[in-house]
Short mmCIF file of C-alpha atoms in Angstrom, two decimals:
data_model
loop_
_atom_site.label_atom_id
_atom_site.label_comp_id
_atom_site.label_asym_id
_atom_site.label_seq_id
_atom_site.Cartn_x
_atom_site.Cartn_y
_atom_site.Cartn_z
CA UNK A 1 0.00 0.00 0.00
CA UNK A 2 1.46 3.34 -1.09
CA UNK A 3 1.59 6.40 1.14
CA UNK A 4 -1.12 8.36 -0.72
CA UNK A 5 -3.77 5.68 -0.02
CA UNK A 6 -3.20 5.59 3.75
CA UNK A 7 -6.12 6.75 5.90
CA UNK A 8 -6.53 7.11 9.68
CA UNK A 9 -8.11 4.10 11.31
CA UNK A 10 -11.41 4.40 13.12
CA UNK A 11 -9.81 3.19 16.33
CA UNK A 12 -6.41 4.84 16.71
CA UNK A 13 -3.97 3.68 19.34
CA UNK A 14 -3.51 6.08 22.28
CA UNK A 15 -0.15 7.81 22.36
CA UNK A 16 1.90 7.79 25.56
CA UNK A 17 4.80 10.29 25.73
CA UNK A 18 7.23 7.62 26.97
CA UNK A 19 6.06 4.73 24.78
CA UNK A 20 8.24 2.69 22.47
CA UNK A 21 6.89 2.88 18.91
CA UNK A 22 7.06 -0.90 18.57
CA UNK A 23 4.55 -1.06 21.42
CA UNK A 24 2.11 1.11 19.44
CA UNK A 25 2.60 -1.14 16.41
CA UNK A 26 1.57 -4.17 18.47
CA UNK A 27 -1.67 -2.46 19.54
CA UNK A 28 -2.48 -1.21 16.04
CA UNK A 29 -2.01 -4.72 14.63
CA UNK A 30 -4.40 -6.10 17.23
CA UNK A 31 -6.98 -3.41 16.41
CA UNK A 32 -6.75 -4.41 12.74
CA UNK A 33 -7.17 -8.12 13.51
CA UNK A 34 -3.82 -9.12 12.01
CA UNK A 35 -0.41 -10.26 13.12
CA UNK A 36 2.35 -7.78 13.90
CA UNK A 37 4.41 -9.05 10.95
CA UNK A 38 1.51 -8.60 8.51
CA UNK A 39 0.83 -5.08 9.80
CA UNK A 40 4.46 -4.07 9.36
CA UNK A 41 4.64 -5.39 5.81
CA UNK A 42 1.24 -4.15 4.60
CA UNK A 43 0.95 -0.76 6.30
CA UNK A 44 4.48 0.27 7.28
CA UNK A 45 6.39 -1.20 4.32
CA UNK A 46 8.78 -2.90 6.71
CA UNK A 47 10.17 -6.42 6.66
CA UNK A 48 9.14 -8.62 9.60
CA UNK A 49 11.41 -8.21 12.61
CA UNK A 50 12.83 -4.80 11.67
CA UNK A 51 12.52 -2.01 14.25
CA UNK A 52 10.03 0.72 13.36
CA UNK A 53 11.61 3.23 15.75
CA UNK A 54 14.59 3.70 13.39
CA UNK A 55 12.69 4.19 10.09
CA UNK A 56 11.46 7.73 9.26
CA UNK A 57 9.15 6.47 6.51
CA UNK A 58 7.55 3.83 8.74
CA UNK A 59 7.06 6.45 11.46
CA UNK A 60 5.39 8.80 8.98
CA UNK A 61 3.00 6.06 7.82
CA UNK A 62 2.26 5.10 11.42
CA UNK A 63 1.37 8.71 12.28
CA UNK A 64 -1.25 8.74 9.48
CA UNK A 65 -2.81 5.40 10.47
CA UNK A 66 -2.81 6.13 14.20
CA UNK A 67 -4.07 9.70 13.72
CA UNK A 68 -1.25 11.33 15.69
CA UNK A 69 0.99 14.28 14.92
CA UNK A 70 4.23 13.27 13.20
CA UNK A 71 6.37 15.38 15.53
CA UNK A 72 4.95 13.55 18.54
CA UNK A 73 5.95 10.18 17.08
CA UNK A 74 9.38 11.45 16.07
CA UNK A 75 9.94 12.54 19.68
CA UNK A 76 9.28 8.92 20.73
CA UNK A 77 11.55 7.50 18.05
CA UNK A 78 15.16 6.38 18.40
CA UNK A 79 16.37 8.25 15.33
CA UNK A 80 19.83 9.85 15.65
CA UNK A 81 19.96 13.61 16.23
CA UNK A 82 22.82 16.03 16.89
CA UNK A 83 21.72 16.50 20.51
CA UNK A 84 21.50 12.76 21.21
CA UNK A 85 24.27 10.40 22.21
CA UNK A 86 24.81 7.23 20.23
CA UNK A 87 23.20 4.88 22.73
CA UNK A 88 22.98 1.12 22.21
CA UNK A 89 19.49 -0.38 22.07
CA UNK A 90 18.48 -4.01 22.26
CA UNK A 91 16.41 -5.44 19.36
CA UNK A 92 14.46 -7.61 21.79
CA UNK A 93 11.49 -6.64 23.90
CA UNK A 94 12.20 -5.96 27.59
CA UNK A 95 9.42 -5.42 30.09
CA UNK A 96 8.79 -4.61 33.75
CA UNK A 97 5.98 -6.97 34.88
CA UNK A 98 4.85 -4.81 37.78
CA UNK A 99 4.52 -1.72 35.60
CA UNK A 100 2.59 -3.63 32.93
CA UNK A 101 0.18 -4.82 35.62
CA UNK A 102 -0.32 -1.25 36.83
CA UNK A 103 -1.17 -0.02 33.32
CA UNK A 104 -4.60 -1.63 33.41
CA UNK A 105 -6.31 -2.90 30.27
CA UNK A 106 -3.83 -1.40 27.80
CA UNK A 107 -0.24 -2.10 28.95
CA UNK A 108 2.53 -0.53 26.91
CA UNK A 109 6.33 -0.76 26.70
CA UNK A 110 8.41 2.25 27.68
CA UNK A 111 11.04 3.64 25.33
CA UNK A 112 13.75 3.62 28.02
CA UNK A 113 13.42 -0.16 28.37
CA UNK A 114 15.21 -0.70 25.05
CA UNK A 115 18.47 0.97 26.15
CA UNK A 116 21.22 -1.48 27.05
CA UNK A 117 22.63 0.97 29.60
CA UNK A 118 19.65 0.47 31.92
CA UNK A 119 18.86 -2.98 33.35
CA UNK A 120 15.81 -1.62 35.20
CA UNK A 121 13.02 0.93 34.87
CA UNK A 122 14.33 4.40 35.67
CA UNK A 123 11.21 5.49 37.58
CA UNK A 124 10.38 2.47 39.73
CA UNK A 125 13.77 0.63 39.77
CA UNK A 126 11.98 -2.56 38.68
CA UNK A 127 14.29 -5.07 36.99
CA UNK A 128 13.54 -5.61 33.29
CA UNK A 129 12.85 -9.05 31.86
CA UNK A 130 14.43 -10.06 28.56
CA UNK A 131 13.49 -13.75 28.73
CA UNK A 132 10.16 -15.36 29.48
CA UNK A 133 10.12 -16.70 33.08
CA UNK A 134 8.24 -19.81 31.93
CA UNK A 135 9.91 -20.98 28.69
CA UNK A 136 13.13 -18.88 28.91
CA UNK A 137 12.68 -17.71 25.30
CA UNK A 138 13.80 -14.22 24.33
CA UNK A 139 10.84 -11.82 24.38
CA UNK A 140 9.92 -10.71 20.85
CA UNK A 141 7.89 -7.82 19.50
CA UNK A 142 5.64 -10.04 17.37
CA UNK A 143 3.44 -11.19 20.27
CA UNK A 144 -0.30 -10.42 20.05
CA UNK A 145 -0.03 -8.23 23.15
CA UNK A 146 2.85 -6.48 24.89
CA UNK A 147 2.34 -8.44 28.10
CA UNK A 148 2.30 -11.86 26.37
CA UNK A 149 5.24 -14.12 25.51
CA UNK A 150 5.15 -14.86 21.77
CA UNK A 151 6.51 -18.39 22.30
CA UNK A 152 4.41 -19.89 25.10
CA UNK A 153 1.66 -17.30 25.68
CA UNK A 154 2.62 -16.63 29.32
CA UNK A 155 1.19 -13.42 30.78
CA UNK A 156 4.29 -11.56 31.96
CA UNK A 157 2.22 -9.51 34.42
CA UNK A 158 1.94 -12.63 36.62
CA UNK A 159 5.69 -12.70 37.27
CA UNK A 160 6.62 -11.14 40.66
CA UNK A 161 8.72 -7.98 40.21
CA UNK A 162 12.19 -7.45 41.65
CA UNK A 163 14.02 -4.16 42.13
CA UNK A 164 17.51 -2.77 41.48
CA UNK A 165 19.54 -1.02 44.24
CA UNK A 166 18.41 2.60 44.49
CA UNK A 167 21.91 4.15 44.64
CA UNK A 168 22.82 2.60 41.28
CA UNK A 169 19.50 3.68 39.73
CA UNK A 170 20.35 7.28 40.65
CA UNK A 171 23.54 7.00 38.56
CA UNK A 172 21.52 5.49 35.70
CA UNK A 173 19.16 8.45 35.78
CA UNK A 174 22.13 10.83 35.56
CA UNK A 175 23.37 9.00 32.47
CA UNK A 176 19.87 8.95 30.97
CA UNK A 177 19.63 12.74 31.24
CA UNK A 178 22.98 13.10 29.51
CA UNK A 179 21.91 10.98 26.52
CA UNK A 180 19.42 13.57 25.27
CA UNK A 181 16.45 11.28 24.59
CA UNK A 182 14.08 12.76 27.16
CA UNK A 183 13.75 9.42 28.97
CA UNK A 184 12.76 10.89 32.34
CA UNK A 185 9.62 12.68 31.22
CA UNK A 186 9.20 15.91 33.16
CA UNK A 187 12.84 15.88 34.29
CA UNK A 188 14.79 17.80 31.62
CA UNK A 189 17.92 16.45 30.00
CA UNK A 190 21.24 17.82 31.21
CA UNK A 191 24.91 17.10 30.46
CA UNK A 192 26.71 14.67 32.76
CA UNK A 193 28.81 16.77 35.11
CA UNK A 194 32.29 15.26 35.45
CA UNK A 195 35.68 16.61 36.60
CA UNK A 196 38.66 17.17 34.30
CA UNK A 197 39.67 15.63 31.95
CA UNK A 198 36.16 14.23 31.31
CA UNK A 199 34.43 17.63 31.38
CA UNK A 200 35.38 18.56 27.81
CA UNK A 201 34.15 15.33 26.21
CA UNK A 202 31.15 15.03 23.91
CA UNK A 203 28.12 12.96 25.06
CA UNK A 204 29.34 9.99 23.01
CA UNK A 205 32.84 10.27 24.45
CA UNK A 206 31.48 10.52 27.99
CA UNK A 207 29.62 7.24 27.56
CA UNK A 208 32.82 5.65 26.28
CA UNK A 209 34.80 7.13 29.16
CA UNK A 210 32.31 5.85 31.74
CA UNK A 211 32.54 2.37 30.24
CA UNK A 212 36.32 2.57 30.59
CA UNK A 213 35.98 3.74 34.19
CA UNK A 214 33.77 0.71 34.86
CA UNK A 215 36.72 -1.44 33.79
CA UNK A 216 38.98 0.42 36.22
CA UNK A 217 36.44 -0.32 38.93
CA UNK A 218 36.64 -3.99 37.98
CA UNK A 219 40.41 -3.87 38.47
CA UNK A 220 40.07 -2.40 41.95
CA UNK A 221 37.40 -4.74 43.29
CA UNK A 222 38.58 -7.74 41.20
CA UNK A 223 35.10 -8.19 39.72
CA UNK A 224 36.28 -8.22 36.10
CA UNK A 225 33.64 -5.70 35.06
CA UNK A 226 33.52 -5.32 31.28
CA UNK A 227 33.70 -1.93 29.62
CA UNK A 228 30.46 -1.27 27.74
CA UNK A 229 27.40 0.94 27.91
CA UNK A 230 25.72 -1.77 30.00
CA UNK A 231 28.17 -1.04 32.83
CA UNK A 232 28.56 2.73 32.34
CA UNK A 233 26.59 3.43 35.54
CA UNK A 234 29.28 1.53 37.49
CA UNK A 235 31.94 3.84 36.08
CA UNK A 236 30.19 7.07 37.07
CA UNK A 237 31.44 7.05 40.72
CA UNK A 238 34.96 6.34 39.44
CA UNK A 239 34.86 9.29 37.04
CA UNK A 240 33.43 11.61 39.68
CA UNK A 241 36.26 10.83 42.13
CA UNK A 242 39.01 11.15 39.51
CA UNK A 243 42.03 10.88 39.78
CA UNK A 244 41.88 9.02 43.11
CA UNK A 245 40.95 5.65 41.53
CA UNK A 246 43.93 5.85 39.18
CA UNK A 247 46.27 6.50 42.12
CA UNK A 248 44.71 3.56 43.95
CA UNK A 249 45.33 1.27 40.97
CA UNK A 250 48.91 2.52 40.67
CA UNK A 251 49.53 1.84 44.36
CA UNK A 252 48.14 -1.70 44.16
CA UNK A 253 50.05 -2.40 40.95
CA UNK A 254 53.42 -1.30 42.30
CA UNK A 255 52.89 -3.44 45.40
CA UNK A 256 52.11 -6.40 43.16
CA UNK A 257 55.21 -6.10 40.98
CA UNK A 258 57.44 -4.92 43.85
CA UNK A 259 60.65 -3.48 42.39
CA UNK A 260 59.66 -3.83 38.72
CA UNK A 261 58.60 -0.21 38.26
CA UNK A 262 58.99 -0.30 34.48
CA UNK A 263 56.85 -3.42 34.30
CA UNK A 264 54.15 -1.66 36.32
CA UNK A 265 54.28 1.43 34.12
CA UNK A 266 54.15 -0.67 30.95
CA UNK A 267 51.17 -2.62 32.26
CA UNK A 268 49.16 0.44 33.17
CA UNK A 269 50.15 2.31 30.00
CA UNK A 270 49.08 -0.67 27.87
CA UNK A 271 45.70 -0.77 29.59
CA UNK A 272 45.18 2.96 29.14
CA UNK A 273 46.13 3.06 25.48
CA UNK A 274 43.98 0.10 24.48
CA UNK A 275 40.89 0.77 26.59
CA UNK A 276 40.47 4.50 27.17
CA UNK A 277 38.78 6.97 24.77
CA UNK A 278 41.36 8.40 22.35
CA UNK A 279 40.69 12.00 23.37
CA UNK A 280 41.84 11.23 26.92
CA UNK A 281 45.24 9.86 25.92
CA UNK A 282 47.59 12.67 26.98
CA UNK A 283 45.76 13.65 30.19
CA UNK A 284 45.37 10.09 31.49
CA UNK A 285 48.91 8.98 30.62
CA UNK A 286 50.35 12.04 32.39
CA UNK A 287 48.23 11.37 35.48
CA UNK A 288 49.19 7.68 35.40
CA UNK A 289 52.89 8.51 35.35
CA UNK A 290 52.42 10.82 38.35
CA UNK A 291 50.44 8.17 40.20
CA UNK A 292 53.04 5.48 39.58
CA UNK A 293 55.88 7.79 40.64
CA UNK A 294 54.11 8.49 43.94
CA UNK A 295 53.31 4.81 44.41
CA UNK A 296 56.92 3.80 43.73
CA UNK A 297 58.12 6.00 46.59
CA UNK A 298 55.63 4.46 49.02
CA UNK A 299 55.46 0.83 47.89
CA UNK A 300 57.40 -0.37 50.90
CA UNK A 301 54.43 0.27 53.18
CA UNK A 302 52.70 -2.69 54.87
CA UNK A 303 49.73 -4.35 53.23
CA UNK A 304 46.47 -2.42 53.19
CA UNK A 305 43.60 -3.60 55.37
CA UNK A 306 41.16 -2.91 52.52
CA UNK A 307 43.14 -4.85 49.90
CA UNK A 308 45.19 -7.35 51.92
CA UNK A 309 46.40 -9.40 48.95
CA UNK A 310 47.46 -6.36 46.90
CA UNK A 311 46.70 -7.99 43.56
CA UNK A 312 45.04 -6.65 40.43
CA UNK A 313 43.52 -8.68 37.63
CA UNK A 314 46.19 -7.49 35.20
CA UNK A 315 48.96 -9.45 33.58
CA UNK A 316 52.15 -7.55 34.30
CA UNK A 317 54.12 -6.67 31.19
CA UNK A 318 57.69 -7.32 32.27
CA UNK A 319 60.41 -4.97 31.09
CA UNK A 320 62.70 -6.57 28.47
CA UNK A 321 65.98 -7.83 29.87
CA UNK A 322 69.25 -6.85 28.12
CA UNK A 323 70.86 -9.61 26.10
CA UNK A 324 74.55 -10.22 26.83
CA UNK A 325 76.77 -10.94 23.87
CA UNK A 326 79.06 -13.90 24.00
CA UNK A 327 82.75 -13.16 23.87
#
């Protein structure tokens, strides 16, 4: 069906300011008595399984059928804009069972649930489900209703909710405001306030820097935390207390390698150069050299009560030994 023959439906889907557009597609397909895949192909000119929230043409067609203003749907989209960070979204459906149950007869999926950086709902702290609790299948958008598992038909609203620690959710909300997607409703977006050298970074670079700081946190607490947008909220306290965490890592590293100062410097320098955002190279390397120099002068102190073993999850890069020539 071409664009000029599209007409508003008699029963348009209600528009929620925080709704994911795929959620509206599911309701519109049910109103039309067809599957989600058929609705996408016939009315939105999309192949089955492709995300509507990234397609300007599909969004324009959906605005005509649903009878809503195009600008309102574009505000709910995930299309890139100059004021938005490049945030990673999951292609699968994620839901908060307790929130779906509180929606009443017409549950809907929130836009913020698709961001990989947030494992829970930003308003209620409820943990998001990616797999069906009954059949363990990945939740898909082609179910007949948002609250139903497409594989086994389980009503996700019947699953008891669980909640994320509140202090970590506060850091997630700070990151959400800095992304520029308006994920917190009435709370306006604002840049993430960080000390130097992170203060001059772009929103994309700040997300990358926070992921790197999450890795530094994994070195300190030996948790092996990966560096990605999924763990950026763990790196926010590290970035805010900069450069203390770097000095702490330098102190632990010099204790671990003892007298091999060059091995310690090479290890930390290798980690910085391969993991940190490129724009932080000079500032972080300079701070690392200062931290290691201070740690070298104090590495004869007794073991710390906080870190009694004095080990980091880093493989020390030993300094090359000079080769002696045979006479």
